[in-house]
Short mmCIF file of C-alpha atoms and ligand atoms in Angstrom, two decimals:
data_model
loop_
_atom_site.label_atom_id
_atom_site.label_comp_id
_atom_site.label_asym_id
_atom_site.label_seq_id
_atom_site.Cartn_x
_atom_site.Cartn_y
_atom_site.Cartn_z
CA UNK A 465 -36.28 -17.20 2.18
CA UNK A 466 -32.57 -17.74 1.64
CA UNK A 467 -30.27 -14.97 2.84
CA UNK A 468 -27.75 -15.69 0.09
CA UNK A 469 -28.61 -16.68 -3.42
CA UNK A 470 -25.86 -17.20 -5.93
CA UNK A 471 -27.03 -18.04 -9.39
CA UNK A 472 -25.25 -19.10 -12.52
CA UNK A 473 -21.84 -17.56 -11.88
CA UNK A 474 -19.44 -17.86 -14.79
CA UNK A 475 -15.86 -16.62 -14.74
CA UNK A 476 -13.04 -17.03 -17.23
CA UNK A 477 -9.43 -15.95 -17.09
CA UNK A 478 -8.45 -15.52 -20.70
CA UNK A 479 -9.54 -18.68 -22.45
CA UNK A 480 -9.86 -20.91 -19.38
CA UNK A 481 -13.30 -21.01 -17.84
CA UNK A 482 -12.71 -21.39 -14.11
CA UNK A 483 -16.35 -21.15 -12.95
CA UNK A 484 -18.88 -22.80 -15.24
CA UNK A 485 -22.24 -21.81 -13.83
CA UNK A 486 -22.26 -21.97 -10.04
CA UNK A 487 -25.57 -21.73 -8.19
CA UNK A 488 -26.34 -22.31 -4.55
CA UNK A 489 -28.23 -20.71 -1.72
CA UNK A 490 -27.89 -20.44 2.03
CA UNK A 491 -30.41 -19.98 4.82
CA UNK A 492 -29.95 -17.32 7.44
CA UNK A 493 -27.92 -18.50 10.42
CA UNK A 494 -26.57 -21.51 8.57
CA UNK A 495 -22.99 -22.45 7.81
CA UNK A 496 -21.96 -23.62 4.37
CA UNK A 497 -18.59 -25.14 3.63
CA UNK A 498 -17.10 -25.33 0.17
CA UNK A 499 -14.71 -28.22 -0.37
CA UNK A 500 -12.91 -29.46 -3.43
CA UNK A 501 -9.49 -30.15 -4.79
CA UNK A 502 -6.90 -27.52 -5.52
CA UNK A 503 -7.71 -25.48 -8.61
CA UNK A 504 -11.41 -26.35 -8.61
CA UNK A 505 -12.33 -22.65 -8.38
CA UNK A 506 -13.24 -22.19 -4.70
CA UNK A 507 -11.18 -19.05 -4.18
CA UNK A 508 -12.30 -17.61 -7.49
CA UNK A 509 -15.93 -18.11 -6.46
CA UNK A 510 -15.38 -16.34 -3.14
CA UNK A 511 -13.54 -13.51 -4.89
CA UNK A 512 -16.38 -13.08 -7.37
CA UNK A 513 -18.95 -12.92 -4.58
CA UNK A 514 -16.80 -10.36 -2.72
CA UNK A 515 -16.18 -8.19 -5.80
CA UNK A 516 -12.46 -8.87 -5.89
CA UNK A 517 -13.11 -10.36 -9.31
CA UNK A 518 -16.00 -9.47 -11.56
CA UNK A 519 -18.00 -12.48 -12.67
CA UNK A 520 -18.69 -12.61 -16.42
CA UNK A 521 -22.23 -13.88 -15.91
CA UNK A 522 -24.39 -14.33 -12.88
CA UNK A 523 -26.43 -12.82 -10.13
CA UNK A 524 -25.97 -12.64 -6.36
CA UNK A 525 -28.66 -11.69 -3.89
CA UNK A 526 -28.15 -10.98 -0.20
CA UNK A 527 -31.23 -10.69 1.99
CA UNK A 528 -33.39 -9.87 -0.99
CA UNK A 529 -31.06 -7.17 -2.35
CA UNK A 530 -29.29 -7.84 -5.61
CA UNK A 531 -25.64 -7.10 -4.80
CA UNK A 532 -24.36 -8.31 -8.14
CA UNK A 533 -25.92 -8.70 -11.55
CA UNK A 534 -23.63 -9.07 -14.53
CA UNK A 535 -26.14 -7.20 -16.71
CA UNK A 536 -26.23 -4.03 -14.64
CA UNK A 537 -22.95 -4.11 -12.72
CA UNK A 538 -21.12 -1.75 -15.06
CA UNK A 539 -23.70 0.96 -14.44
CA UNK A 540 -23.16 1.12 -10.68
CA UNK A 541 -21.18 3.95 -9.13
CA UNK A 542 -18.19 3.22 -6.92
CA UNK A 543 -20.26 4.20 -3.88
CA UNK A 544 -23.13 1.90 -4.79
CA UNK A 545 -20.69 -0.97 -5.21
CA UNK A 546 -19.14 -0.26 -1.81
CA UNK A 547 -22.55 -0.19 -0.14
CA UNK A 548 -23.39 -3.56 -1.66
CA UNK A 549 -19.99 -4.96 -0.79
CA UNK A 550 -20.47 -4.13 2.88
CA UNK A 551 -23.40 -6.48 3.20
CA UNK A 552 -20.83 -9.25 3.28
CA UNK A 553 -17.41 -9.68 4.87
CA UNK A 554 -14.34 -11.66 3.89
CA UNK A 555 -11.58 -13.21 6.01
CA UNK A 556 -8.41 -13.90 4.07
CA UNK A 557 -6.08 -16.85 4.27
CA UNK A 558 -3.15 -14.41 4.73
CA UNK A 559 -4.96 -12.17 7.29
CA UNK A 560 -3.92 -8.98 5.45
CA UNK A 561 -3.95 -6.87 8.60
CA UNK A 562 -2.76 -3.28 8.29
CA UNK A 563 0.77 -3.42 9.77
CA UNK A 564 1.01 0.23 10.84
CA UNK A 565 -2.14 0.14 12.99
CA UNK A 566 -2.49 -1.54 16.34
CA UNK A 567 -5.11 -4.21 16.93
CA UNK A 568 -7.86 -1.82 17.98
CA UNK A 569 -7.23 0.55 15.08
CA UNK A 570 -7.19 -2.32 12.61
CA UNK A 571 -10.72 -3.13 13.73
CA UNK A 572 -12.02 0.44 13.97
CA UNK A 573 -10.43 1.95 10.84
CA UNK A 574 -13.14 0.97 8.37
CA UNK A 575 -16.11 1.74 10.67
CA UNK A 576 -14.60 5.14 11.52
CA UNK A 577 -14.13 6.04 7.86
CA UNK A 578 -17.60 4.75 7.15
CA UNK A 579 -19.11 6.84 9.95
CA UNK A 580 -17.79 10.00 8.30
CA UNK A 581 -20.46 9.56 5.68
CA UNK A 582 -23.24 9.77 8.28
CA UNK A 583 -25.26 13.00 8.09
CA UNK A 584 -24.93 13.67 11.83
CA UNK A 585 -21.21 12.74 12.03
CA UNK A 586 -19.93 16.26 12.69
CA UNK A 587 -22.45 16.88 15.42
CA UNK A 588 -22.05 13.59 17.28
CA UNK A 589 -18.48 12.75 16.37
CA UNK A 590 -17.28 11.96 19.89
CA UNK A 591 -20.18 9.70 20.69
CA UNK A 592 -20.04 7.89 17.34
CA UNK A 593 -16.33 7.15 17.70
CA UNK A 594 -16.81 6.02 21.29
CA UNK A 595 -19.51 3.60 20.20
CA UNK A 596 -17.34 2.21 17.42
CA UNK A 597 -14.47 1.64 19.84
CA UNK A 598 -16.69 0.03 22.41
CA UNK A 599 -18.07 -2.36 19.85
CA UNK A 600 -14.58 -3.17 18.57
CA UNK A 601 -13.40 -3.88 22.11
CA UNK A 602 -16.34 -6.18 22.70
CA UNK A 603 -15.56 -8.08 19.50
CA UNK A 604 -11.90 -8.36 20.40
CA UNK A 605 -12.84 -9.56 23.88
CA UNK A 606 -14.89 -12.28 22.25
CA UNK A 607 -11.83 -13.22 20.23
CA UNK A 608 -9.82 -13.42 23.45
CA UNK A 609 -7.67 -10.43 22.56
CA UNK A 610 -8.57 -7.90 25.24
CA UNK A 611 -4.96 -7.68 26.41
CA UNK A 612 -3.63 -7.08 22.88
CA UNK A 613 -5.52 -3.92 21.90
CA UNK A 614 -2.38 -1.80 21.74
CA UNK A 615 -0.18 -4.39 20.05
CA UNK A 616 0.86 -4.21 16.42
CA UNK A 617 0.27 -7.13 14.04
CA UNK A 618 3.99 -7.96 13.93
CA UNK A 619 3.84 -8.63 17.66
CA UNK A 620 1.11 -11.27 17.36
CA UNK A 621 1.10 -14.96 16.52
CA UNK A 622 -0.56 -16.07 13.30
CA UNK A 623 -3.58 -17.32 15.20
CA UNK A 624 -3.97 -14.01 17.01
CA UNK A 625 -3.62 -12.11 13.74
CA UNK A 626 -6.34 -14.20 12.17
CA UNK A 627 -8.61 -13.55 15.16
CA UNK A 628 -8.03 -9.81 14.73
CA UNK A 629 -8.93 -10.10 11.07
CA UNK A 630 -12.16 -11.90 11.96
CA UNK A 631 -13.02 -9.11 14.41
CA UNK A 632 -12.14 -6.55 11.74
CA UNK A 633 -14.52 -8.16 9.25
CA UNK A 634 -17.30 -8.43 11.85
CA UNK A 635 -16.98 -4.82 12.96
CA UNK A 636 -18.86 -3.77 9.83
CA UNK A 637 -21.75 -6.07 10.77
CA UNK A 638 -21.89 -8.05 7.56
CA UNK A 639 -24.93 -10.23 7.02
CA UNK A 640 -22.69 -13.06 5.82
CA UNK A 641 -19.07 -13.76 6.63
CA UNK A 642 -16.88 -15.55 4.08
CA UNK A 643 -13.66 -17.35 4.94
CA UNK A 644 -11.06 -18.52 2.42
CA UNK A 645 -9.03 -21.27 4.08
CA UNK A 646 -8.73 -19.33 7.34
CA UNK A 647 -6.29 -21.79 8.87
CA UNK A 648 -4.09 -22.69 5.90
CA UNK A 649 -1.43 -20.11 6.72
CA UNK A 650 -1.20 -21.27 10.33
CA UNK A 651 0.97 -23.80 12.12
CA UNK A 652 -1.07 -26.90 12.97
CA UNK A 653 -1.09 -26.12 16.68
CA UNK A 654 -2.67 -22.70 16.00
CA UNK A 655 -5.38 -24.08 13.71
CA UNK A 656 -7.51 -25.16 16.64
CA UNK A 657 -7.96 -21.71 18.12
CA UNK A 658 -9.37 -20.35 14.84
CA UNK A 659 -11.67 -23.31 14.36
CA UNK A 660 -12.91 -22.79 17.91
CA UNK A 661 -13.73 -19.15 17.18
CA UNK A 662 -15.62 -20.09 14.02
CA UNK A 663 -17.49 -22.78 15.91
CA UNK A 664 -18.56 -20.22 18.51
CA UNK A 665 -19.77 -17.90 15.77
CA UNK A 666 -21.75 -20.78 14.29
CA UNK A 667 -23.38 -21.40 17.66
CA UNK A 668 -24.43 -17.76 17.71
CA UNK A 669 -26.00 -18.34 14.28
CA UNK A 670 -23.69 -16.15 12.30
CA UNK A 671 -24.27 -16.92 8.64
CA UNK A 672 -20.98 -18.13 7.19
CA UNK A 673 -19.47 -19.56 4.02
CA UNK A 674 -16.16 -21.33 4.60
CA UNK A 675 -13.71 -22.65 2.06
CA UNK A 676 -11.67 -25.24 3.88
CA UNK A 677 -9.50 -28.30 3.58
CA UNK A 678 -10.26 -29.29 7.19
CA UNK A 679 -12.77 -32.04 6.47
CA UNK A 680 -13.65 -33.10 9.99
CA UNK A 681 -14.18 -29.46 10.93
CA UNK A 682 -16.34 -28.89 7.85
CA UNK A 683 -18.47 -31.89 8.68
CA UNK A 684 -18.77 -30.82 12.26
CA UNK A 685 -19.59 -27.15 11.91
CA UNK A 686 -21.52 -26.97 8.63
CA UNK A 687 -25.18 -27.34 7.89
CA UNK A 688 -24.56 -27.61 4.19
CA UNK A 689 -21.63 -28.74 2.04
CA UNK A 690 -20.83 -27.75 -1.52
CA UNK A 691 -18.29 -29.92 -3.33
CA UNK A 692 -16.67 -28.18 -6.29
CA UNK A 693 -14.84 -29.91 -9.06
CA UNK A 694 -13.39 -28.29 -12.17
CA UNK A 695 -15.55 -25.20 -11.96
CA UNK A 696 -18.89 -26.84 -11.27
CA UNK A 697 -20.72 -27.98 -8.16
CA UNK A 698 -20.37 -31.73 -8.48
CA UNK A 699 -22.38 -32.50 -5.37
CA UNK A 700 -24.03 -30.73 -2.47
CA UNK A 701 -26.18 -31.56 0.47
CA UNK A 702 -26.42 -31.83 4.23
CA UNK A 703 -23.05 -32.19 5.87
CA UNK A 704 -23.55 -35.67 7.28
CA UNK A 705 -25.01 -36.97 4.03
CA UNK A 706 -22.24 -35.58 1.87
CA UNK A 707 -19.52 -37.04 4.04
CA UNK A 708 -21.12 -40.33 5.07
CA UNK A 709 -22.93 -41.13 1.90
CA UNK A 710 -21.28 -39.46 -1.11
CA UNK A 711 -23.10 -40.09 -4.37
CA UNK A 712 -20.79 -38.96 -7.19
CA UNK A 713 -17.63 -40.82 -8.10
CA UNK A 714 -15.65 -37.60 -8.00
CA UNK A 715 -16.63 -36.81 -4.43
CA UNK A 716 -15.91 -40.40 -3.39
CA UNK A 717 -12.47 -40.16 -4.96
CA UNK A 718 -11.85 -36.78 -3.33
CA UNK A 719 -12.81 -37.98 0.14
CA UNK A 720 -10.73 -41.13 -0.28
CA UNK A 721 -7.71 -39.07 -1.26
CA UNK A 722 -8.07 -36.87 1.80
CA UNK A 723 -8.42 -39.78 4.18
CA UNK A 724 -5.31 -41.57 2.98
CA UNK B 847 50.37 30.53 10.05
CA UNK B 848 49.54 34.08 11.04
CA UNK B 849 48.56 34.65 7.41
CA UNK B 850 45.99 31.84 7.78
CA UNK B 851 44.42 33.51 10.79
CA UNK B 852 44.30 36.79 8.92
CA UNK B 853 42.59 35.20 5.92
CA UNK B 854 40.22 32.95 7.81
CA UNK B 855 37.43 35.43 8.61
CA UNK B 856 37.29 36.63 5.00
CA UNK B 857 37.25 33.10 3.63
CA UNK B 858 34.71 31.95 6.19
CA UNK B 859 32.33 34.79 5.33
CA UNK B 860 32.64 34.14 1.60
CA UNK B 861 32.14 30.39 2.00
CA UNK B 862 29.04 31.02 4.10
CA UNK B 863 27.59 33.08 1.27
CA UNK B 864 28.36 30.28 -1.16
CA UNK B 865 26.98 27.67 1.20
CA UNK B 866 23.77 29.61 1.54
CA UNK B 867 23.35 29.34 -2.24
CA UNK B 868 24.09 25.60 -2.03
CA UNK B 869 21.46 25.20 0.68
CA UNK B 870 18.93 27.19 -1.29
CA UNK B 871 19.46 24.98 -4.33
CA UNK B 872 19.19 21.87 -2.16
CA UNK B 873 15.90 22.81 -0.53
CA UNK B 874 14.31 24.23 -3.68
CA UNK B 875 15.17 21.00 -5.48
CA UNK B 876 13.56 18.90 -2.76
CA UNK B 877 10.51 21.14 -2.61
CA UNK B 878 9.94 20.66 -6.32
CA UNK B 879 11.23 17.15 -6.91
CA UNK B 880 9.50 15.33 -4.02
CA UNK B 881 5.95 16.06 -5.27
CA UNK B 882 6.85 16.11 -8.98
CA UNK B 883 8.41 12.67 -8.56
CA UNK B 884 5.11 11.35 -7.19
CA UNK B 885 3.24 12.70 -10.21
CA UNK B 886 5.80 11.15 -12.56
CA UNK B 887 5.55 7.81 -10.74
CA UNK B 888 1.76 7.83 -11.17
CA UNK B 889 2.34 8.57 -14.84
CA UNK B 890 4.73 5.68 -15.25
CA UNK B 891 2.28 3.32 -13.49
CA UNK B 892 -0.72 4.57 -15.47
CA UNK B 893 -2.93 1.93 -17.09
CA UNK B 894 -3.20 4.31 -20.07
CA UNK B 895 -0.35 2.83 -22.10
CA UNK B 896 0.72 5.90 -24.14
CA UNK B 897 1.10 7.95 -20.95
CA UNK B 898 3.14 5.33 -19.11
CA UNK B 899 5.32 4.72 -22.20
CA UNK B 900 6.09 8.41 -22.68
CA UNK B 901 6.79 8.86 -18.98
CA UNK B 902 9.11 5.89 -18.82
CA UNK B 903 11.09 7.02 -21.88
CA UNK B 904 11.43 10.48 -20.35
CA UNK B 905 12.66 9.02 -17.06
CA UNK B 906 15.07 6.77 -18.93
CA UNK B 907 16.57 9.73 -20.82
CA UNK B 908 16.92 11.89 -17.72
CA UNK B 909 18.44 9.10 -15.64
CA UNK B 910 20.63 7.91 -18.50
CA UNK B 911 22.40 11.21 -19.20
CA UNK B 912 24.67 13.25 -16.94
CA UNK B 913 23.06 15.97 -14.86
CA UNK B 914 25.92 18.20 -16.05
CA UNK B 915 24.67 18.04 -19.67
CA UNK B 916 21.12 18.69 -18.54
CA UNK B 917 22.26 21.78 -16.66
CA UNK B 918 24.13 23.14 -19.68
CA UNK B 919 21.28 22.43 -22.07
CA UNK B 920 18.59 23.91 -19.85
CA UNK B 921 20.72 27.00 -19.24
CA UNK B 922 21.89 27.66 -22.81
CA UNK B 923 19.20 26.12 -25.02
CA UNK B 924 16.57 28.87 -24.76
CA UNK B 925 19.03 31.64 -25.58
CA UNK B 926 21.05 29.90 -28.32
CA UNK B 927 18.31 28.01 -30.12
CA UNK B 928 15.13 30.04 -29.56
CA UNK B 929 16.97 33.31 -29.32
CA UNK B 930 15.07 33.84 -26.08
CA UNK B 931 17.26 33.75 -22.97
CA UNK B 932 14.36 33.12 -20.60
CA UNK B 933 16.62 32.80 -17.57
CA UNK B 934 17.69 36.43 -17.63
CA UNK B 935 21.21 37.42 -16.73
CA UNK B 936 23.02 37.33 -13.46
CA UNK B 937 23.02 35.06 -10.46
CA UNK B 938 19.24 34.81 -10.13
CA UNK B 939 18.90 33.59 -13.72
CA UNK B 940 21.59 30.99 -13.19
CA UNK B 941 19.92 29.91 -9.99
CA UNK B 942 16.53 29.52 -11.69
CA UNK B 943 18.03 27.43 -14.51
CA UNK B 944 19.96 25.25 -12.06
CA UNK B 945 16.86 24.70 -9.89
CA UNK B 946 14.76 23.65 -12.89
CA UNK B 947 17.44 21.20 -14.06
CA UNK B 948 17.87 19.72 -10.60
CA UNK B 949 14.14 19.38 -10.00
CA UNK B 950 13.59 17.54 -13.28
CA UNK B 951 16.58 15.29 -12.74
CA UNK B 952 15.81 14.40 -9.14
CA UNK B 953 12.07 14.04 -9.72
CA UNK B 954 12.89 11.26 -12.17
CA UNK B 955 15.11 9.46 -9.68
CA UNK B 956 12.52 9.89 -6.91
CA UNK B 957 9.73 8.66 -9.19
CA UNK B 958 11.48 5.33 -9.65
CA UNK B 959 11.92 4.96 -5.89
CA UNK B 960 8.24 5.82 -5.30
CA UNK B 961 7.17 3.38 -8.01
CA UNK B 962 9.23 0.59 -6.49
CA UNK B 963 7.79 1.37 -3.06
CA UNK B 964 4.18 1.53 -4.21
CA UNK B 965 4.43 -1.65 -6.27
CA UNK B 966 6.05 -3.54 -3.42
CA UNK B 967 2.96 -3.22 -1.21
CA UNK B 968 1.23 -6.62 -1.21
CA UNK B 969 -1.97 -6.75 -3.23
CA UNK B 970 -3.66 -8.15 -0.09
CA UNK B 971 -3.51 -4.68 1.49
CA UNK B 972 -5.57 -3.28 -1.37
CA UNK B 973 -7.97 -6.22 -1.33
CA UNK B 974 -8.51 -6.03 2.42
CA UNK B 975 -9.19 -2.30 2.09
CA UNK B 976 -11.65 -2.93 -0.71
CA UNK B 977 -13.69 -5.56 1.11
CA UNK B 978 -13.80 -3.25 4.13
CA UNK B 979 -15.40 -0.60 1.96
CA UNK B 980 -12.53 1.88 1.81
CA UNK B 981 -12.44 4.18 -1.19
CA UNK B 982 -9.43 4.27 -3.51
CA UNK B 983 -8.11 7.46 -1.91
CA UNK B 984 -8.73 6.21 1.64
CA UNK B 985 -6.80 3.07 0.70
CA UNK B 986 -3.88 5.12 -0.59
CA UNK B 987 -3.69 7.64 2.22
CA UNK B 988 -4.79 5.52 5.20
CA UNK B 989 -3.34 2.13 4.34
CA UNK B 990 -0.67 2.22 1.65
CA UNK B 991 1.15 5.53 2.07
CA UNK B 992 2.87 5.00 5.42
CA UNK B 993 3.99 1.52 4.35
CA UNK B 994 5.45 3.03 1.20
CA UNK B 995 7.23 5.73 3.20
CA UNK B 996 8.74 3.13 5.48
CA UNK B 997 10.02 1.19 2.52
CA UNK B 998 11.49 4.14 0.66
CA UNK B 999 13.26 5.92 3.51
CA UNK B 1000 16.58 4.08 2.98
CA UNK B 1001 16.83 4.60 -0.81
CA UNK B 1002 15.50 8.16 -0.50
CA UNK B 1003 18.10 9.05 2.10
CA UNK B 1004 20.83 7.79 -0.22
CA UNK B 1005 19.48 9.86 -3.07
CA UNK B 1006 19.06 12.99 -0.97
CA UNK B 1007 22.61 12.77 0.36
CA UNK B 1008 23.79 12.41 -3.22
CA UNK B 1009 21.86 15.60 -3.97
CA UNK B 1010 23.89 17.43 -1.31
CA UNK B 1011 27.04 16.71 -3.27
CA UNK B 1012 25.45 17.05 -6.71
CA UNK B 1013 24.56 20.68 -6.01
CA UNK B 1014 28.21 21.43 -6.73
CA UNK B 1015 27.56 20.61 -10.39
CA UNK B 1016 25.76 23.94 -10.69
CA UNK B 1017 29.23 25.41 -10.69
CA UNK B 1018 29.34 24.54 -14.43
CA UNK B 1019 26.95 27.38 -15.24
CA UNK B 1020 28.87 29.64 -12.84
CA UNK B 1021 26.31 29.51 -10.04
CA UNK B 1022 28.12 30.99 -7.07
CA UNK B 1023 27.71 28.05 -4.72
CA UNK B 1024 30.26 26.99 -2.16
CA UNK B 1025 32.79 25.29 -4.49
CA UNK B 1026 32.77 28.37 -6.68
CA UNK B 1027 33.46 30.44 -3.58
CA UNK B 1028 36.24 28.14 -2.36
CA UNK B 1029 37.88 28.06 -5.76
CA UNK B 1030 37.84 31.85 -6.11
CA UNK B 1031 40.60 32.14 -3.52
CA UNK B 1032 43.02 30.54 -5.92
CA UNK B 1033 42.47 33.40 -8.33
CA UNK B 1034 42.51 36.42 -6.05
CA UNK B 1035 39.09 36.88 -4.56
CA UNK B 1036 38.95 39.47 -1.76
CA UNK B 1037 42.66 40.05 -2.32
CA UNK B 1038 43.50 36.44 -1.49
CA UNK B 1039 45.24 34.46 -4.25
CA UNK B 1040 47.02 31.16 -4.60
CA UNK B 1041 45.27 29.53 -1.65
CA UNK B 1042 43.94 25.99 -1.91
CA UNK B 1043 42.95 25.46 1.73
CA UNK B 1044 39.57 27.20 1.35
CA UNK B 1045 38.69 24.51 -1.18
CA UNK B 1046 39.56 21.82 1.36
CA UNK B 1047 37.51 23.72 3.90
CA UNK B 1048 34.40 23.49 1.70
CA UNK B 1049 34.64 19.74 2.24
CA UNK B 1050 33.93 20.30 5.93
CA UNK B 1051 30.63 21.96 5.03
CA UNK B 1052 29.59 18.97 2.93
CA UNK B 1053 30.62 16.51 5.61
CA UNK B 1054 28.70 18.33 8.32
CA UNK B 1055 25.62 18.76 6.16
CA UNK B 1056 25.45 15.16 4.99
CA UNK B 1057 26.24 14.02 8.53
CA UNK B 1058 23.25 15.90 9.90
CA UNK B 1059 21.00 14.48 7.18
CA UNK B 1060 22.19 10.95 7.92
CA UNK B 1061 21.31 11.43 11.58
CA UNK B 1062 17.85 12.75 10.68
CA UNK B 1063 17.14 9.85 8.36
CA UNK B 1064 18.27 7.35 10.97
CA UNK B 1065 15.88 8.98 13.39
CA UNK B 1066 13.03 8.72 10.90
CA UNK B 1067 13.84 5.08 10.25
CA UNK B 1068 13.75 4.40 13.98
CA UNK B 1069 10.46 6.22 14.30
CA UNK B 1070 8.93 3.90 11.71
CA UNK B 1071 10.42 0.75 13.19
CA UNK B 1072 7.37 0.06 15.38
CA UNK B 1073 5.76 -1.87 12.54
CA UNK B 1074 6.96 -4.31 9.92
CA UNK B 1075 6.05 -4.32 6.24
N1 LIG C 1175 -6.06 -14.20 -11.67
C1 LIG C 1175 -6.01 -15.38 -12.35
N2 LIG C 1175 -5.59 -15.42 -13.62
C2 LIG C 1175 -5.55 -16.60 -14.29
N3 LIG C 1175 -5.93 -17.76 -13.77
C3 LIG C 1175 -6.37 -17.79 -12.51
C4 LIG C 1175 -6.43 -16.59 -11.73
N4 LIG C 1175 -6.91 -16.91 -10.51
C5 LIG C 1175 -7.12 -18.25 -10.53
N5 LIG C 1175 -6.81 -18.77 -11.73
C6 LIG C 1175 -6.95 -20.19 -12.11
O1 LIG C 1175 -8.25 -20.59 -11.81
C7 LIG C 1175 -8.27 -21.92 -11.33
C8 LIG C 1175 -9.02 -21.99 -10.01
O2 LIG C 1175 -8.25 -21.34 -9.02
P1 LIG C 1175 -8.73 -21.12 -7.53
O3 LIG C 1175 -7.69 -20.35 -6.84
O4 LIG C 1175 -10.10 -20.56 -7.55
O5 LIG C 1175 -8.77 -22.62 -7.00
P2 LIG C 1175 -9.02 -23.13 -5.52
O6 LIG C 1175 -10.13 -24.08 -5.61
O7 LIG C 1175 -9.18 -21.99 -4.59
O8 LIG C 1175 -7.67 -23.90 -5.21
P3 LIG C 1175 -6.89 -24.07 -3.82
O9 LIG C 1175 -7.57 -25.17 -3.06
O10 LIG C 1175 -5.52 -24.48 -4.23
O11 LIG C 1175 -6.92 -22.76 -3.11
C9 LIG C 1175 -6.83 -22.39 -11.25
O12 LIG C 1175 -6.56 -23.18 -12.38
C10 LIG C 1175 -6.05 -21.09 -11.31
O13 LIG C 1175 -4.82 -21.31 -11.95
MG1 LIG C 1176 -8.07 -21.23 -2.93
#
């Protein structure tokens, strides 16, 4: 069974319909890349799935749990929404690290606040915090940032900041990690280090959805590609098929444009 | 010259009494206006349109008219118009009226600084907090607040140093603050008349006080310089 099922998402801003019925699904441990020209609605789709926008119509299921349903969404409490939100994680194009916290605290802040809601928090506070820190350190080690734990975001390169933000999102153990153009705010020479990290996560079978303009990377890392055009999915399929044998005229045109 | 040394202890003692009143007005104003300003800024940012409109008009009126008029109106209005001099007589009544006027006036100035600071925080900070499952209040207190404080320290320090000097306006309703004390030696207070130097001397108090505040604010700014917003 698919770990992520997105069905019939519609979203309008005022009179313009930006998403016109988006449906796709993703198997556990797979990587899906969303490609498409600027303004096709990729970011809006990611924001709807991550609750930063509320879809007008649609339904999203993660691991069998309905995390969003336009019919019942309004009835959920803030806490219920947060619990559903935490099943997935989002990495932003602009990192959005918290500037006043050092690297370690950026990663542990949300888990620490979350742990306060545990029934046994008061009793086992020390141990719980120690576990959270240990896990954060392990994640940061994986991101190659063990020597930067005490540094503040302003002391890091863009690539390092983005690696911190990936660790921060993973610290909450989301079932699916979403990326919105994770390398677009980076200098070209720093792009590689982020792509490498994502590749490693893919090898460990982290389920991921990546919006990207890096076509060769998308082809290389993804199991599945979704091509969006003007608010609809114009074509989708296995990565090699989509890139080597595009069917629709729009995808052909898009790929041609990119390659020239 | 020997007359100066004779008069100095008397003048010094009287100015200290006046300065104490100045200090009291200063700190009471801060104590009231710092939190009230935050409430007003939330009002002016409210999504409930009538509330934000009313708040903004109120702030506009208070910031657009002289504090001196506000002092006079708040002091005299209840007695002259309602026939109910709520402030009571004497120095304590004048002090209460002055404090209320200063708190309202400064809360409005502070509210605009807070509003500017809060609205200048990038929306990405709120969005990152949301996707990490932070509640609205955790987002405000754990993520946004310190960034706002860092941004507003420079304009707040300007405003607070202006307050030091503005306290002298309370003289208009005869509050016996330091200028009142300094001026009284022109008219024969404590048997000293025709002396203008005590008035000059009050300037030293203001200089020292605002100098100390400037140092403190610089220190605070330095303390917050470990991160960038
Ligand atoms: N908050 C908003 N209000 C109004 N219109 C919006 C809003 N957000 C996005 N849009 C519009 O929706 C359309 C899709 O935008 P979106 O950002 O999803 O595109 P995208 O595929 O991510 O583009 P890019 O590749 O440039 O990031 C655009 O026409 C955009 O102007
Ligand atoms: Mg986008």
